Structure formats: C-alpha cells, structure tokens
Coordinates of C-alpha atoms in Angstrom, one line a residue:
Chain A
M253 CA -22.2 5.0 -37.7
W254 CA -19.5 3.4 -39.3
G255 CA -18.8 6.1 -41.2
I256 CA -17.0 7.4 -37.9
L257 CA -15.7 4.2 -37.6
R258 CA -14.2 4.2 -41.1
R259 CA -12.4 7.7 -39.8
S260 CA -10.4 6.6 -37.3
A261 CA -10.1 3.4 -39.1
V262 CA -7.6 5.9 -40.6
D263 CA -6.8 7.7 -37.6
G264 CA -5.1 4.0 -37.0
G265 CA -6.1 4.3 -33.3
G266 CA -4.1 6.7 -32.8
F267 CA -3.2 8.9 -29.5
S268 CA -5.5 11.6 -28.9
A269 CA -8.0 11.3 -26.7
S270 CA -10.9 12.4 -29.0
S271 CA -11.2 10.3 -31.2
L272 CA -11.0 7.4 -28.1
R273 CA -13.7 9.6 -27.2
R274 CA -16.0 9.7 -31.1
T275 CA -15.7 6.2 -31.7
R276 CA -16.6 5.2 -27.7
S277 CA -20.5 6.9 -28.2
A278 CA -20.4 4.7 -31.6
L279 CA -19.6 1.7 -29.6
V280 CA -22.4 2.8 -27.8
S281 CA -24.9 2.3 -29.2
A282 CA -23.6 -1.0 -30.8
R283 CA -23.0 -2.5 -27.4
S284 CA -26.1 -3.3 -25.4
Y285 CA -25.9 -1.3 -22.0
A286 CA -28.3 -0.5 -19.8
S287 CA -30.5 0.8 -20.5
G288 CA -29.8 4.7 -18.5
S289 CA -28.8 7.6 -21.2
K290 CA -26.2 8.7 -17.9
E291 CA -23.2 9.1 -18.5
M292 CA -20.6 9.8 -16.0
T293 CA -17.1 10.8 -16.5
V294 CA -14.2 8.2 -15.3
R295 CA -13.0 12.0 -13.3
D296 CA -16.4 11.8 -11.6
A297 CA -16.6 9.0 -10.9
L298 CA -13.5 8.2 -8.6
N299 CA -14.8 11.3 -7.0
S300 CA -18.2 10.4 -6.0
A301 CA -17.2 7.2 -5.3
I302 CA -14.2 8.9 -2.2
D303 CA -16.9 11.5 -1.5
E304 CA -20.1 8.2 -0.7
E305 CA -17.0 6.3 1.0
M306 CA -15.6 9.7 2.7
S307 CA -19.8 9.7 4.0
A308 CA -20.4 6.3 4.8
D309 CA -17.2 5.9 6.9
P310 CA -15.4 8.1 9.3
K311 CA -11.8 6.4 9.4
V312 CA -11.7 7.3 5.3
F313 CA -9.5 9.6 4.6
V314 CA -8.1 11.4 2.2
M315 CA -4.5 11.9 1.8
G316 CA -1.6 12.9 -1.1
E317 CA 0.4 16.3 -2.8
E318 CA -2.5 19.1 -3.9
V319 CA -5.3 16.5 -2.2
G320 CA -6.7 19.6 -0.8
Q321 CA -6.5 23.0 -1.8
Y322 CA -6.0 22.7 -4.7
Q323 CA -8.6 20.1 -5.4
G324 CA -6.5 17.0 -7.0
A325 CA -3.9 16.8 -9.6
Y326 CA -5.6 16.3 -11.9
K327 CA -9.0 17.3 -9.5
I328 CA -10.5 13.3 -8.9
T329 CA -10.4 14.8 -5.2
K330 CA -12.1 17.6 -6.2
G331 CA -14.7 19.5 -3.2
L332 CA -13.4 17.1 -0.3
L333 CA -11.7 19.7 1.4
E334 CA -15.3 22.1 1.6
K335 CA -17.2 19.3 1.6
Y336 CA -15.4 17.4 5.3
G337 CA -12.4 19.4 6.1
P338 CA -9.1 20.0 6.9
E339 CA -9.6 16.9 10.0
R340 CA -9.8 14.3 7.0
V341 CA -8.2 15.5 3.6
Y342 CA -4.5 16.4 4.3
D343 CA -2.3 17.9 1.8
T344 CA 1.0 16.1 2.4
P345 CA 5.5 17.8 2.1
I346 CA 6.3 16.2 -1.4
T347 CA 8.0 12.7 0.6
E348 CA 5.9 9.3 -1.6
A349 CA 8.1 7.6 1.7
G350 CA 6.9 9.7 4.6
F351 CA 3.2 10.2 3.8
T352 CA 3.2 6.6 2.7
G353 CA 4.5 5.2 5.6
I354 CA 2.4 7.7 7.7
G355 CA -0.9 6.4 5.9
V356 CA 0.1 2.6 6.2
G357 CA 1.2 3.4 10.3
A358 CA -2.4 5.0 10.8
A359 CA -4.1 2.1 8.8
Y360 CA -2.0 -0.5 11.1
A361 CA -4.0 2.4 14.2
G362 CA -8.0 0.9 12.0
L363 CA -8.2 4.5 10.2
K364 CA -8.4 3.5 5.9
P365 CA -6.8 6.0 4.6
V366 CA -6.5 6.6 0.5
V367 CA -3.6 7.7 -0.5
E368 CA -3.0 9.3 -3.1
F369 CA -0.2 8.7 -5.4
M370 CA 0.4 12.1 -8.5
T371 CA 1.6 9.0 -10.1
F372 CA 2.7 6.2 -9.3
N373 CA 6.3 6.1 -10.4
F374 CA 7.2 8.2 -7.6
S375 CA 5.2 5.2 -5.6
M376 CA 8.6 4.1 -6.3
Q377 CA 10.0 6.4 -3.7
A378 CA 7.3 4.8 -1.6
I379 CA 7.3 1.5 -2.5
D380 CA 9.6 -0.5 0.1
H381 CA 6.0 0.9 2.7
I382 CA 3.9 -0.8 0.2
I383 CA 5.3 -3.7 -0.1
N384 CA 7.4 -4.7 3.8
S385 CA 4.0 -2.1 6.0
A386 CA 1.7 -3.0 4.2
A387 CA 1.0 -6.3 1.9
K388 CA 3.0 -8.5 3.6
S389 CA 2.3 -7.5 8.1
N390 CA -1.1 -9.4 8.1
Y391 CA 0.7 -12.4 6.7
M392 CA 4.6 -11.2 9.4
S393 CA 1.4 -11.1 12.1
A394 CA -1.1 -14.0 11.5
G395 CA -3.4 -12.5 11.7
Q396 CA -3.0 -9.9 14.2
I397 CA -2.5 -6.8 12.1
N398 CA -4.6 -5.8 8.8
V399 CA -4.3 -3.2 6.8
P400 CA -6.7 -0.9 5.5
I401 CA -5.3 1.3 3.1
V402 CA -5.9 2.4 -0.5
F403 CA -3.4 3.7 -3.0
R404 CA -4.2 5.0 -6.0
G405 CA -3.2 7.8 -8.5
P406 CA -2.2 7.6 -12.5
N407 CA 0.0 4.3 -13.8
G408 CA 0.9 4.2 -17.2
A409 CA 2.7 6.4 -19.8
A410 CA 0.0 9.5 -20.0
A411 CA 1.3 11.9 -23.1
G412 CA 4.8 13.4 -23.8
V413 CA 5.3 13.0 -20.0
G414 CA 8.8 11.4 -20.7
A415 CA 11.0 7.8 -19.5
Q416 CA 10.5 8.8 -15.7
H417 CA 6.9 9.7 -15.3
S418 CA 5.2 6.6 -18.4
Q419 CA 6.5 3.7 -16.6
C420 CA 3.3 0.7 -15.7
Y421 CA 4.1 -0.6 -12.5
A422 CA 0.7 -3.7 -12.6
A423 CA 2.7 -6.8 -13.4
W424 CA 5.6 -5.3 -10.1
Y425 CA 2.2 -5.1 -7.7
A426 CA 0.6 -7.5 -9.0
S427 CA 3.7 -9.9 -8.1
V428 CA 3.0 -9.6 -4.6
P429 CA 1.5 -11.4 -2.0
G430 CA -0.1 -9.3 0.3
L431 CA -1.6 -6.9 -2.5
K432 CA -4.8 -6.1 -4.2
V433 CA -4.2 -4.6 -7.3
L434 CA -6.8 -4.0 -9.6
A435 CA -7.5 -0.9 -12.9
P436 CA -11.3 0.6 -13.9
Y437 CA -11.8 1.2 -17.3
S438 CA -15.1 2.1 -17.5
A439 CA -16.3 5.0 -15.3
E440 CA -18.3 2.0 -14.0
D441 CA -15.4 -0.1 -13.0
A442 CA -14.0 3.0 -11.6
R443 CA -17.0 3.5 -8.6
G444 CA -17.7 -0.1 -8.5
L445 CA -13.8 -0.5 -8.0
L446 CA -12.5 2.0 -5.5
K447 CA -15.6 1.5 -3.4
A448 CA -14.7 -1.9 -2.7
A449 CA -10.6 -1.4 -2.9
I450 CA -11.8 1.7 0.8
R451 CA -14.1 -0.7 2.4
D452 CA -11.2 -3.9 1.5
P453 CA -8.7 -5.2 5.0
D454 CA -6.6 -5.5 3.7
P455 CA -3.9 -3.1 1.1
V456 CA -5.0 -2.0 -2.6
V457 CA -2.8 -0.7 -5.2
F458 CA -5.1 1.1 -7.7
L459 CA -4.2 2.1 -11.2
E460 CA -6.1 4.1 -12.8
N461 CA -4.6 6.2 -16.2
E462 CA -4.9 9.4 -17.2
L463 CA -6.1 9.4 -20.1
L464 CA -8.8 7.5 -19.1
Y465 CA -9.4 10.5 -16.4
G466 CA -11.5 12.8 -18.5
E467 CA -13.1 10.2 -21.0
S468 CA -17.2 10.2 -20.5
F469 CA -19.4 6.1 -19.9
P470 CA -22.1 5.1 -19.7
I471 CA -23.2 4.6 -16.0
S472 CA -26.4 2.8 -14.9
E473 CA -28.4 4.0 -12.1
E474 CA -27.4 0.5 -10.2
A475 CA -24.3 2.1 -10.9
L476 CA -24.7 5.8 -9.7
D477 CA -26.3 4.1 -6.8
S478 CA -23.6 5.3 -3.4
S479 CA -23.8 1.2 -2.3
F480 CA -23.3 0.1 -5.5
C481 CA -19.9 -1.8 -5.7
L482 CA -17.6 -4.6 -8.0
P483 CA -16.5 -7.9 -6.9
I484 CA -12.5 -7.7 -6.2
G485 CA -10.7 -10.8 -8.4
K486 CA -13.6 -11.0 -11.3
A487 CA -13.3 -9.7 -14.7
K488 CA -15.5 -7.9 -16.9
I489 CA -17.0 -9.4 -20.6
E490 CA -16.4 -6.1 -22.5
R491 CA -16.9 -7.7 -26.1
E492 CA -18.7 -11.8 -26.7
G493 CA -16.8 -13.0 -29.2
K494 CA -16.1 -16.8 -30.3
D495 CA -12.7 -17.2 -32.4
V496 CA -10.1 -15.4 -30.0
T497 CA -10.3 -13.9 -26.6
I498 CA -8.4 -10.5 -26.0
T499 CA -7.5 -9.6 -21.8
T500 CA -5.7 -6.8 -21.5
F501 CA -6.4 -3.4 -18.8
S502 CA -7.5 -0.4 -18.4
K503 CA -6.4 2.1 -21.9
M504 CA -5.1 -0.8 -23.6
V505 CA -9.4 -1.8 -23.7
G506 CA -10.4 0.8 -25.2
F507 CA -8.3 0.0 -27.8
A508 CA -8.7 -4.3 -27.9
L509 CA -12.9 -3.4 -28.9
K510 CA -12.0 -0.6 -31.8
A511 CA -9.6 -3.4 -32.7
A512 CA -12.4 -6.4 -32.3
E513 CA -14.8 -4.2 -34.3
K514 CA -12.1 -4.1 -37.3
L515 CA -12.0 -7.4 -36.6
A516 CA -15.2 -7.7 -37.4
E517 CA -14.9 -7.0 -40.6
E518 CA -13.2 -9.2 -41.7
G519 CA -15.1 -11.9 -40.2
I520 CA -12.6 -13.1 -36.7
S521 CA -15.1 -12.4 -33.9
A522 CA -13.1 -11.8 -30.4
E523 CA -14.3 -11.7 -27.1
V524 CA -13.2 -9.1 -25.3
I525 CA -11.8 -9.4 -21.5
N526 CA -11.2 -6.5 -18.9
L527 CA -9.4 -7.9 -16.6
R528 CA -10.6 -5.0 -13.9
S529 CA -8.7 -6.9 -11.3
I530 CA -4.3 -7.9 -11.7
R531 CA -4.3 -9.5 -8.6
P532 CA -6.0 -11.6 -7.7
L533 CA -6.5 -12.9 -11.6
D534 CA -9.5 -14.2 -12.2
R535 CA -8.0 -16.9 -14.6
A536 CA -11.4 -19.8 -14.4
T537 CA -12.4 -16.3 -16.8
I538 CA -9.6 -16.3 -18.7
N539 CA -9.2 -19.8 -19.6
A540 CA -13.0 -20.6 -19.7
S541 CA -12.9 -17.8 -22.0
V542 CA -9.8 -19.5 -24.3
R543 CA -10.9 -23.0 -23.4
K544 CA -14.4 -21.3 -26.4
T545 CA -12.5 -20.1 -28.9
S546 CA -8.8 -22.0 -28.4
R547 CA -6.8 -18.5 -29.1
L548 CA -5.5 -15.8 -26.6
V549 CA -4.7 -12.4 -27.3
T550 CA -3.2 -10.4 -24.3
V551 CA -2.7 -7.2 -24.6
E552 CA -0.7 -4.8 -21.6
E553 CA 1.3 -0.7 -21.5
G554 CA 3.8 -2.2 -19.9
F555 CA 7.4 -3.3 -19.6
P556 CA 7.6 -6.9 -21.8
Q557 CA 9.6 -9.1 -19.8
H558 CA 7.8 -10.1 -16.8
G559 CA 4.6 -8.4 -17.9
V560 CA 1.0 -8.7 -16.6
C561 CA 0.4 -11.0 -20.3
A562 CA 3.8 -13.2 -19.3
E563 CA 1.2 -14.4 -16.4
I564 CA -1.9 -15.1 -18.1
C565 CA -0.2 -17.0 -20.9
A566 CA 1.7 -19.2 -18.6
S567 CA -2.0 -19.4 -16.0
V568 CA -3.5 -20.8 -20.2
V569 CA -0.4 -23.0 -21.1
E570 CA -0.4 -23.7 -17.6
E571 CA -4.6 -24.8 -16.7
S572 CA -5.9 -25.2 -21.1
F573 CA -3.4 -25.9 -23.4
S574 CA -4.6 -28.8 -25.5
Y575 CA -7.7 -26.3 -25.8
L576 CA -5.3 -24.2 -27.5
D577 CA -5.6 -24.3 -31.3
A578 CA -1.8 -21.6 -31.1
P579 CA 0.3 -20.0 -29.7
V580 CA -0.3 -17.8 -27.4
E581 CA 0.2 -14.1 -28.1
R582 CA 1.4 -11.2 -25.5
I583 CA 0.9 -7.5 -27.2
A584 CA 2.6 -5.3 -24.9
G585 CA 5.0 -1.8 -24.6
A586 CA 8.1 -2.2 -26.5
D587 CA 11.5 -2.7 -23.9
V588 CA 12.2 0.3 -24.1
P589 CA 12.0 3.0 -21.6
M590 CA 9.1 5.6 -23.0
P591 CA 10.8 7.9 -25.4
Y592 CA 9.5 11.3 -25.2
A593 CA 9.3 12.8 -29.4
A594 CA 5.2 11.5 -30.3
N595 CA 5.8 9.7 -33.1
L596 CA 8.4 8.0 -31.0
E597 CA 6.3 7.5 -28.2
R598 CA 2.9 5.6 -30.6
L599 CA 5.1 2.9 -31.7
A600 CA 6.2 2.4 -28.3
L601 CA 2.9 1.5 -26.9
P602 CA 0.9 -0.8 -28.6
Q603 CA -1.9 0.4 -30.5
V604 CA -5.4 -0.6 -32.5
E605 CA -3.4 -2.2 -35.5
D606 CA -1.4 -4.1 -33.1
I607 CA -4.2 -6.4 -31.4
V608 CA -5.6 -7.2 -34.5
R609 CA -2.1 -7.6 -36.5
A610 CA -2.4 -10.0 -33.1
A611 CA -5.2 -11.6 -33.3
K612 CA -5.3 -12.3 -36.8
R613 CA -1.6 -15.0 -36.4
A614 CA -3.2 -16.6 -34.3
C615 CA -6.2 -17.2 -36.5
Y616 CA -3.7 -17.8 -39.3
R617 CA -4.9 -15.5 -40.8
S618 CA -1.4 -12.8 -41.5
K619 CA 2.6 -13.4 -41.0
Chain B
T161 CA 3.9 -1.2 48.0
T162 CA 4.4 2.0 50.0
P163 CA 6.0 5.5 48.2
I164 CA 9.9 5.4 47.9
T165 CA 11.1 7.4 46.4
I166 CA 14.6 7.6 44.3
E167 CA 16.7 10.3 42.6
T168 CA 18.1 9.3 39.7
A169 CA 22.2 8.7 39.6
V170 CA 22.6 11.1 36.5
P171 CA 20.4 14.7 35.6
F172 CA 18.2 14.3 32.6
E173 CA 19.0 17.2 30.3
S174 CA 16.4 18.9 28.1
H175 CA 16.9 20.9 24.1
L176 CA 14.2 22.9 23.7
C177 CA 11.6 21.8 27.4
D178 CA 12.3 22.0 31.1
A179 CA 14.1 18.9 32.4
P180 CA 11.8 16.9 34.0
S181 CA 13.2 15.6 37.9
R182 CA 15.2 14.6 39.1
S183 CA 13.3 13.2 41.7
V184 CA 11.2 9.8 41.0
E185 CA 8.4 7.9 42.9
T186 CA 8.3 4.1 43.5
S187 CA 7.6 1.6 45.6
S188 CA 9.5 -1.8 46.2
S189 CA 7.0 -4.0 44.8
E190 CA 7.4 -2.1 41.6
I191 CA 11.4 -1.7 41.7
L192 CA 11.6 -5.7 42.2
S193 CA 9.1 -6.4 39.9
F194 CA 11.8 -4.7 37.6
F195 CA 14.0 -6.9 38.2
R196 CA 12.4 -9.9 38.0
D197 CA 11.0 -8.5 34.7
M198 CA 14.6 -7.3 33.0
A199 CA 16.1 -10.7 35.2
R200 CA 14.1 -12.4 32.4
M201 CA 14.8 -10.9 29.4
R202 CA 18.3 -11.0 30.2
R203 CA 18.0 -14.6 30.4
M204 CA 16.0 -15.1 27.7
E205 CA 18.0 -13.0 25.3
I206 CA 20.9 -15.2 26.8
A207 CA 19.7 -18.1 25.7
A208 CA 18.8 -17.2 22.0
D209 CA 22.3 -15.9 21.7
S210 CA 22.9 -19.6 22.2
L211 CA 20.1 -21.0 20.0
Y212 CA 20.6 -18.7 17.8
K213 CA 25.0 -19.9 17.7
S214 CA 23.3 -23.9 17.2
K215 CA 21.2 -22.6 14.9
L216 CA 17.7 -23.4 16.2
I217 CA 17.0 -19.9 15.6
R218 CA 17.5 -19.1 12.1
G219 CA 18.1 -16.2 9.8
F220 CA 18.7 -12.2 12.4
C221 CA 18.4 -12.7 15.9
H222 CA 18.8 -9.2 16.9
L223 CA 19.4 -9.1 20.5
Y224 CA 18.1 -6.2 23.3
D225 CA 20.6 -7.6 26.1
G226 CA 21.4 -4.2 27.9
Q227 CA 18.4 -2.5 27.3
E228 CA 16.4 -4.5 29.6
A229 CA 15.3 -1.4 31.1
L230 CA 14.3 0.7 29.2
A231 CA 11.0 -2.1 27.8
V232 CA 10.4 -1.8 31.0
G233 CA 10.6 1.7 31.9
M234 CA 8.5 2.2 29.3
E235 CA 5.6 0.5 30.4
A236 CA 5.5 1.7 34.3
A237 CA 5.0 4.7 33.0
I238 CA 2.4 4.1 30.1
T239 CA -0.4 2.0 29.4
R240 CA -1.6 -1.0 27.1
K241 CA -3.2 1.5 25.2
D242 CA -0.5 3.8 24.2
A243 CA 1.0 2.5 21.2
I244 CA 4.4 0.8 20.6
I245 CA 5.8 0.3 17.3
T246 CA 10.0 -0.5 16.9
S247 CA 12.8 -1.7 14.7
Y248 CA 14.0 -5.8 14.4
R249 CA 15.7 -5.5 18.1
D250 CA 11.4 -6.7 19.3
H251 CA 12.0 -9.2 21.4
C252 CA 11.2 -7.7 25.5
T253 CA 9.1 -5.2 23.7
F254 CA 7.3 -7.8 23.4
L255 CA 7.5 -9.3 26.7
G256 CA 7.4 -6.2 27.8
R257 CA 3.5 -5.8 26.8
G258 CA 2.3 -9.0 27.9
G259 CA 4.3 -11.2 25.9
E260 CA 5.4 -14.6 26.8
L261 CA 8.5 -16.5 27.1
V262 CA 6.8 -19.9 25.1
D263 CA 5.6 -17.6 22.7
A264 CA 8.9 -15.7 21.8
F265 CA 11.3 -19.2 21.9
S266 CA 8.2 -20.5 19.2
E267 CA 8.4 -17.6 17.5
L268 CA 12.7 -17.4 17.1
M269 CA 12.1 -22.3 16.7
G270 CA 9.9 -21.6 14.5
R271 CA 6.7 -23.2 15.0
K272 CA 3.5 -22.6 15.5
R273 CA 2.7 -21.8 19.1
G274 CA 4.6 -18.8 17.5
C275 CA 3.2 -15.1 18.3
S276 CA 3.8 -14.9 14.3
N277 CA 2.5 -18.8 14.1
G278 CA 5.9 -19.5 13.1
K279 CA 5.7 -16.6 9.8
G280 CA 7.4 -14.0 11.2
G281 CA 10.7 -15.0 12.7
S282 CA 12.3 -12.8 14.9
M283 CA 12.4 -9.7 13.4
H284 CA 8.2 -9.8 13.4
F285 CA 7.1 -10.1 16.9
Y286 CA 3.5 -8.4 17.1
K287 CA 0.9 -7.8 20.0
K288 CA -2.1 -6.5 18.6
D289 CA -3.7 -6.6 22.3
A290 CA -0.8 -4.1 23.3
C291 CA -1.2 -1.7 21.0
F292 CA 2.2 -3.6 19.8
Y293 CA 2.5 -3.1 15.9
G294 CA 5.5 -5.0 15.5
G295 CA 8.5 -6.3 14.6
H296 CA 10.5 -3.7 11.6
G297 CA 13.5 -4.9 9.5
I298 CA 13.8 -2.3 6.9
V299 CA 16.3 0.5 8.1
G300 CA 14.0 3.8 10.2
A301 CA 11.0 2.0 8.8
Q302 CA 9.5 2.4 12.1
I303 CA 9.4 5.9 12.2
P304 CA 7.0 6.9 10.3
L305 CA 4.8 3.8 10.6
G306 CA 4.0 6.2 14.4
C307 CA 4.0 8.5 13.0
G308 CA 0.7 7.3 10.9
L309 CA -0.5 5.6 14.7
A310 CA -0.2 8.6 17.0
F311 CA -2.1 10.3 14.3
A312 CA -5.0 7.9 14.2
Q313 CA -5.1 8.7 18.0
K314 CA -5.4 12.5 17.4
Y315 CA -7.4 12.2 14.5
S316 CA -10.4 9.5 16.8
K317 CA -8.4 12.5 19.7
E318 CA -8.2 9.5 22.5
E319 CA -5.6 10.6 24.8
F320 CA -2.9 8.3 24.2
V321 CA 0.9 8.8 22.8
T322 CA 2.9 6.6 20.1
F323 CA 6.3 5.4 21.6
T324 CA 8.6 5.1 18.2
L325 CA 11.9 3.5 18.8
Y326 CA 15.0 3.7 17.3
G327 CA 18.9 3.0 16.9
D328 CA 21.4 4.7 15.2
G329 CA 21.1 3.1 12.8
A330 CA 17.3 4.6 11.5
A331 CA 19.1 7.5 13.2
N332 CA 20.6 7.9 9.6
Q333 CA 17.8 7.2 7.4
G334 CA 16.5 9.9 5.1
Q335 CA 12.9 9.4 6.7
F336 CA 13.5 10.8 9.7
P337 CA 16.5 14.1 9.1
A338 CA 14.2 14.6 6.2
Y339 CA 11.0 15.6 8.6
F340 CA 13.1 17.4 12.4
K341 CA 16.3 18.8 10.5
R342 CA 13.7 21.0 8.5
G343 CA 13.7 23.4 11.6
D344 CA 15.0 22.8 14.9
Y345 CA 11.8 22.9 17.1
V346 CA 12.0 19.3 18.3
P347 CA 12.1 18.7 21.8
G348 CA 14.6 16.2 23.6
L349 CA 15.2 14.8 26.7
K350 CA 18.9 12.9 26.7
V351 CA 18.0 10.6 29.3
D352 CA 20.6 7.3 31.3
G353 CA 19.0 4.1 30.0
M354 CA 20.9 1.8 32.2
D355 CA 18.2 2.7 35.2
A356 CA 14.5 2.3 34.3
L357 CA 13.2 4.5 37.0
A358 CA 15.3 7.7 35.0
V359 CA 13.3 5.8 31.9
K360 CA 9.7 5.4 33.9
Q361 CA 10.0 9.5 34.6
A362 CA 11.0 10.4 31.1
C363 CA 9.1 8.7 29.2
K364 CA 5.6 10.0 31.8
F365 CA 7.0 13.2 30.7
A366 CA 7.2 12.6 27.5
K367 CA 3.9 11.5 27.4
E368 CA 2.2 14.0 28.9
H369 CA 4.3 16.1 26.8
A370 CA 3.5 14.8 24.2
L371 CA -0.9 15.0 24.4
K372 CA 0.3 19.2 25.8
N373 CA 2.5 19.6 23.4
G374 CA 3.1 17.1 20.3
P375 CA 5.7 15.3 19.7
I376 CA 9.6 15.2 21.7
V377 CA 12.7 13.0 20.9
S378 CA 14.2 11.3 23.5
L379 CA 17.6 9.8 23.6
F380 CA 18.6 6.9 26.1
N381 CA 22.0 6.4 26.2
A382 CA 22.2 2.4 26.8
F383 CA 25.8 0.2 26.6
I384 CA 24.1 -3.1 24.6
K385 CA 28.1 -4.4 24.9
F386 CA 29.5 -6.1 28.5

C-alpha cells in the first residue's frame, strides 16, 4: 500500500484519472468506511438516483440534449428512455434558453424537471431563467410560487477542452439567494445529494464533474437503499485531523486527501472537509474545525477572485478570527482562461503539491 | 341574462386555420360586467400613473390602460384553471384573475398587505390559486415559461390551456423567433384588441384550437396611447 502511495507521489498527483483510481483504492483500505465491499461509479450512482426518483414520483421527468436516444452525452441517463418512455425523458433541441425556460415553467405548474446541461458552460445561455425565473420566484411571489427543479451537469475543468468548456460555476450560482448549490464527490455523495435535490421544493444547481464519472467508490448498503438521502447544507469530514483544516469540494476532495497523506508523512495531521453543499454553506462545520486546528487552507478549481474559497475565508475571519494561528490560505485555479496545452492546463489547476505547500505554510513549515 | 348576439366591428384574419365567426354570443349582464371591470382597470392605471409621478410608486410602473378589453375579454372565454403568464405589464391581468385592488395598490406602494408582501413590486404580481404565474421583468422570458406551463398541462393530461402574453418587444427576443421562424407551421389569428367581445371570441377559439391541434399565435391590435 505504501509503495502505491509513493508511486503516485512521483506522479505528482497529476491529471490522469487512473493514478487517482490507484491511490483511491489504497486510501480506501486506510480509512474506516462501512464494511460494505460494494463499489459504484459516480455515473452509476447518478443514474440510479434519477431512476429511483422517477420511479417514486411520476412528476419527475428528465430533459436535455442527448439524454434520451443517445443515452446521455456522458451516459448518466442511460436506460431511462427505454424504461420510462418519451413522455418522461425528453431530447431537447440545442437551445438552452428555450428548454430551460420550459423546464422552469413546468416546475411553476408543479412538475419536477431534472434539466441536464451538457456542461455548465452552456448554462450561461439559460442563466436568466435559472436566476430570474427560478431562483427569485419564491421570494418575489411571497411564497406563492415554488420551483422544484434540478439543473445538473458536469462543471469545471475536464481534459483539454479549452477555455470555453472548462469554467467552474460554483461561485456564480452560490452567490444567488433562492438557489441551492450542491457538489458531490463520491458515489455516495452523488446518490444522496441528487436524490435530495430532486425531492427539494426549491431550485437546485447540481455541479458534477466529468472526470469523476468513471471513478469507483465503495458504497454502503444504506446508500444503496432507494430511500437514501443526504441532508442539504451539511459538509462531511472525510478525514479527521488536528493541525490544519483543508476545505474543498468535488474533484479537489480527492487531491486534498492525497495531500493529507503526504502531510501525514511529515507529521502534519490535516482535517479534510468535503463541503458537499456550496449553498447553503456549512459554516458551522468549517468554523468548528478551524477552532480545533487554528489553520485553514481552502481549495477549489475555479477562478480565485470572488470564489468559494474567498467566501470561506471571509466566514472564518468573521466567526473564528481569534482562533486562527496563521493567515487563511486559498488555493484556486489560475486567474487565466483555461489553456489548451496539457502542460499549461496542469499549471492552471491546483495540484496536490500546491495543497501540501499551502498547508505547510499555514503550519509555518515553509515559505 | 337573456342571450344577445353581436357582430364584431372588425372581421378576424387567420393564418393556417379557419377564422372564428364574427357573431359573438353574450348577454346584457356580461356586457355590463365588461364595462364595470374595464372601467375599474382604467381608473386603477390612471391612479397608479399619478402615484408613480408622485414617487409613491418606485422603480418601474408599466401601465395597461388602453388594453383593458384584452384582459376582460380573455377572462370571459376561459376558466381560472387555464393558466396565464405575462410580462411586467401585469396589473390588470392580476385584477382579471380575481386579484383585489387593495392588494395591487399595496404591492405598488411596497406594503406588506401587497399581493407579494411588498417584495415583488409592479412587475411581480402573481395569483397562483387562479393559475396566474406572474409578472416577469425580463423581456421575452415568459414565452418559454408559458410553454413549460402548457407542457405541464399536457403531461398531466389536463384539459386546460396556457395563455402566454407578450408585446412587440418580446416578439424580437431570440427565444421566440427561434422556435417560430423555423418553419411556417404555427397557425395564427389577427384580432381587434379594442373590442372585448372580439377578444372573447378569439380566446374561446384559441383554447379549443390549442386543445385539439396545438399552439396558436394570436395578434391583438390595441393602442395604449390615448
């Protein structure tokens, strides 16, 4: 097991999903999961969540580009058209503004659409409906209108897709009152959070990650049950520690866990928090952790200015300032549109070494 | 309540469908109720204009005076289970759906008694119990939203329709032409929007058409300056 970890340390925690997978299975045995020996990919977790919610509630339906006949651009909706028919699985034309508006209107009338964006970059075509027609309606109508809609799809960087297909929208959507914003990491997160999102009476932005779709995670019997649901607004402590708190979400959780392993070798015990919910943000868990460790490193893939990390830093400074022993650290994507060349792309995103370096800085162990 | 039949002053024009008959069935009590409702709407909008100029109504105030025949004629043709969604020019649509004057004025003046508790303002009146889904500030947004409402009615196999109202500004917005310019297959009606009886006839026709054949676009000519 230690041999595998050393090898992936040489990899530099780089961009290959396979190195991620190798280290994941090593880490699995190092951590105390429920004894279930079942594994599930994030893709299957999402598919099973949508399937079960459609089965339980006839008002739930799926719409988006290629979700039906093509089985889903990333196969997340595989099999649903065959099982539920064209009345409940809609292939839309390529018009996000149009079909998102239709989805929101259907939600006004009480249906429960699950709208897929092929990537959240395309949600910008429909952002008026997400914000002005969905998020704000409950407030503007003094509670008369509620909008039980889920907007889901891959968010953030993929691999080599360039600047217009790599942006992370967590900070943008999480700044809007009236929206809930979720970001799963593991298969259990994917199942529990998507089921919660579909059942939720308010609009939910569900930010997946393309590179995590194929990742396998152990999954408990409880998580496989069709009534399984995770609470919205609760973060998960993936790894307990006492020297420094590392908060992050989505793919970066995996990187943070790897960084924590490396830090442990050097005697630094890092607590890794998987946010799961960007809005509402679990400020209580984050602050309780920082009050325990006195040091904070926040990590995200998205652009640094006005990011999720900025919000967490502000929250901690506001609520736990006297507990801090070091300035808060934020590690984010580079302040540049995502480059195409593989080496530049790697430089534009946080890597495990960046998290390790920031944690050591917070512990005054490096410059 | 004895039935009267009146011929509309202006004939209907139609595109890709038959025009409805110019003979409209009505009654003296209906015509009186039209007058009462339209006069009330007109007085409300004129009062709102004065309040807006006195800065007791803030922000935006889009008035419906001149178009009263539309709100009133439409209500006569449909039920409160048919849905309506419109733009920010929504004061009289709200009244037509059964909204109270005091709730409208309270909302315009930012009071808690307002139909949106003072949180919406002029552009965001709603009445969900009468299937009135607002009140939308972004030009053209209500068009796909209205399609979504109609979609939900079809999905739930309800025999009700959605009326999506928009003006010539929204007719330019991408969301609308994108769908309708792709082929000349959506039927249409041209109606004298100043004649409440013609509006009633057209909306009755449109509802029957939509339930049987699908979407229909109706152009109601109205002048809002007087």
